[in-house]
mmCIF file of C-alpha atoms in Angstrom:
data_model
loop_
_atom_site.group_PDB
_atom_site.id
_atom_site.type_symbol
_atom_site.label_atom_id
_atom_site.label_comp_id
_atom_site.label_asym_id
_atom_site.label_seq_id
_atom_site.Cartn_x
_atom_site.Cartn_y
_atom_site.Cartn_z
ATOM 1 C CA UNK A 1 136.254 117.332 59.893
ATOM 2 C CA UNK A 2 132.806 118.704 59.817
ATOM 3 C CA UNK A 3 133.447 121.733 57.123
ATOM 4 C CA UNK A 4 135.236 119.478 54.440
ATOM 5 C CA UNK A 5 135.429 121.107 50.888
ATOM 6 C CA UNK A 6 136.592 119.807 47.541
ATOM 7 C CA UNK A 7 139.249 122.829 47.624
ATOM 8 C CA UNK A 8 140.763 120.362 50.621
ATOM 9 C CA UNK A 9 140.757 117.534 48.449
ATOM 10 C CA UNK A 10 142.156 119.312 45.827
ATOM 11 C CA UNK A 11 144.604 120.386 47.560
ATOM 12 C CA UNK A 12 145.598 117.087 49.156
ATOM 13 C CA UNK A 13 145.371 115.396 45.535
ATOM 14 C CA UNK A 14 147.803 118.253 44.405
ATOM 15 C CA UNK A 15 150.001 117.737 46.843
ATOM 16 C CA UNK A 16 150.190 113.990 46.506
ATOM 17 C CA UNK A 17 150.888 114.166 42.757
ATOM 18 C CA UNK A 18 153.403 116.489 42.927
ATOM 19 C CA UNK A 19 155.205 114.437 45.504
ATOM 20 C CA UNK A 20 154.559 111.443 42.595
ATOM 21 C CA UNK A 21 156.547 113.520 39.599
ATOM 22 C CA UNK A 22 159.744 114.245 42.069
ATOM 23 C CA UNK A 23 159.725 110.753 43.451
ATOM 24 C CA UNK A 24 159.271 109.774 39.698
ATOM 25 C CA UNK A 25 162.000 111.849 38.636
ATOM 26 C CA UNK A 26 164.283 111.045 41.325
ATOM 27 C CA UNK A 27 163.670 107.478 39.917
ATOM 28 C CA UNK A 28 165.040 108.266 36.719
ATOM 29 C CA UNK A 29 167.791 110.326 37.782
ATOM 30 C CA UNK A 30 169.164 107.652 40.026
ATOM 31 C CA UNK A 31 168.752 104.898 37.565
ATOM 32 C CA UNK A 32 170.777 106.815 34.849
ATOM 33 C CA UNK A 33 173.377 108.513 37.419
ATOM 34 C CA UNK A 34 173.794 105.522 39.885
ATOM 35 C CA UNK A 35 173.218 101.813 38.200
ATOM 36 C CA UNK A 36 175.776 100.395 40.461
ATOM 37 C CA UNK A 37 174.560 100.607 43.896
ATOM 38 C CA UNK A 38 170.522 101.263 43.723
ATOM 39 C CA UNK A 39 170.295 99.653 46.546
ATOM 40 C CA UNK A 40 172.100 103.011 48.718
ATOM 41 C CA UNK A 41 169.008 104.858 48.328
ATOM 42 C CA UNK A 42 166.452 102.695 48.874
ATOM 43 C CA UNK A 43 165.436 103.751 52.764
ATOM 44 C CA UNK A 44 165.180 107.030 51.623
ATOM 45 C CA UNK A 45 162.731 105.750 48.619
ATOM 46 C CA UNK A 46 160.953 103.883 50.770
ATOM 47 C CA UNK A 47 160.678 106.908 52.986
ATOM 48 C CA UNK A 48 159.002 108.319 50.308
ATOM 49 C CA UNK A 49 156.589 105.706 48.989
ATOM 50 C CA UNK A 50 155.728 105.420 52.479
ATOM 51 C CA UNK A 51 154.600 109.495 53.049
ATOM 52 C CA UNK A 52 153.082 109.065 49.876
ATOM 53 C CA UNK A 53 150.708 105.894 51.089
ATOM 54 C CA UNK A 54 149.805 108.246 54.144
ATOM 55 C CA UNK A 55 149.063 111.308 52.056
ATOM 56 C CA UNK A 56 146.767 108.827 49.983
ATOM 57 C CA UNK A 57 144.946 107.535 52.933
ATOM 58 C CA UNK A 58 144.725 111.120 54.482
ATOM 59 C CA UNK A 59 142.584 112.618 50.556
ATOM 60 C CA UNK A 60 140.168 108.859 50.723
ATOM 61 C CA UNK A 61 139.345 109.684 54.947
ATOM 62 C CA UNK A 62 138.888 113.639 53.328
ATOM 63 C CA UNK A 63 136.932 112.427 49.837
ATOM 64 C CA UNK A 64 134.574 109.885 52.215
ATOM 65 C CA UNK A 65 133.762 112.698 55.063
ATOM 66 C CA UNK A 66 132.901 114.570 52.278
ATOM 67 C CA UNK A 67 130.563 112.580 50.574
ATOM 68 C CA UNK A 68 128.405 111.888 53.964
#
């Protein structure tokens, strides 16, 4: 990534927290909707956190190419 910009960044960190308020509000739908089996959804939260952990590590390789 030679031409890295803060509008990448931005845009990556954007992403990422969007991603964060639906998985967060998944969370509390499913808690209020679904107490009795949490447990039926939990590959496809774990889907999630997972993509999210990647997106994460995809902004800090961005932010620290940047900063060279």
């Amino acid at each position: 990534m030679a031409n890295c910009s803060a509008d990448e960044v931005m845009h990556r960190v954007d992403f990422t927290e969007k991603e964060l308020d639906v998985l967060d509000s998944w969370l509390d739908y499913t808690v209020e909707l679904e107490p009795l089996e949490p447990l039926a959804r939990l590959p496809q939260l774990q889907h999630c956190i997972k993509q999210l952990l990647t997106d994460l590590g995809k902004v800090q390789q961005i932010a620290l190419r940047c900063s060279t």
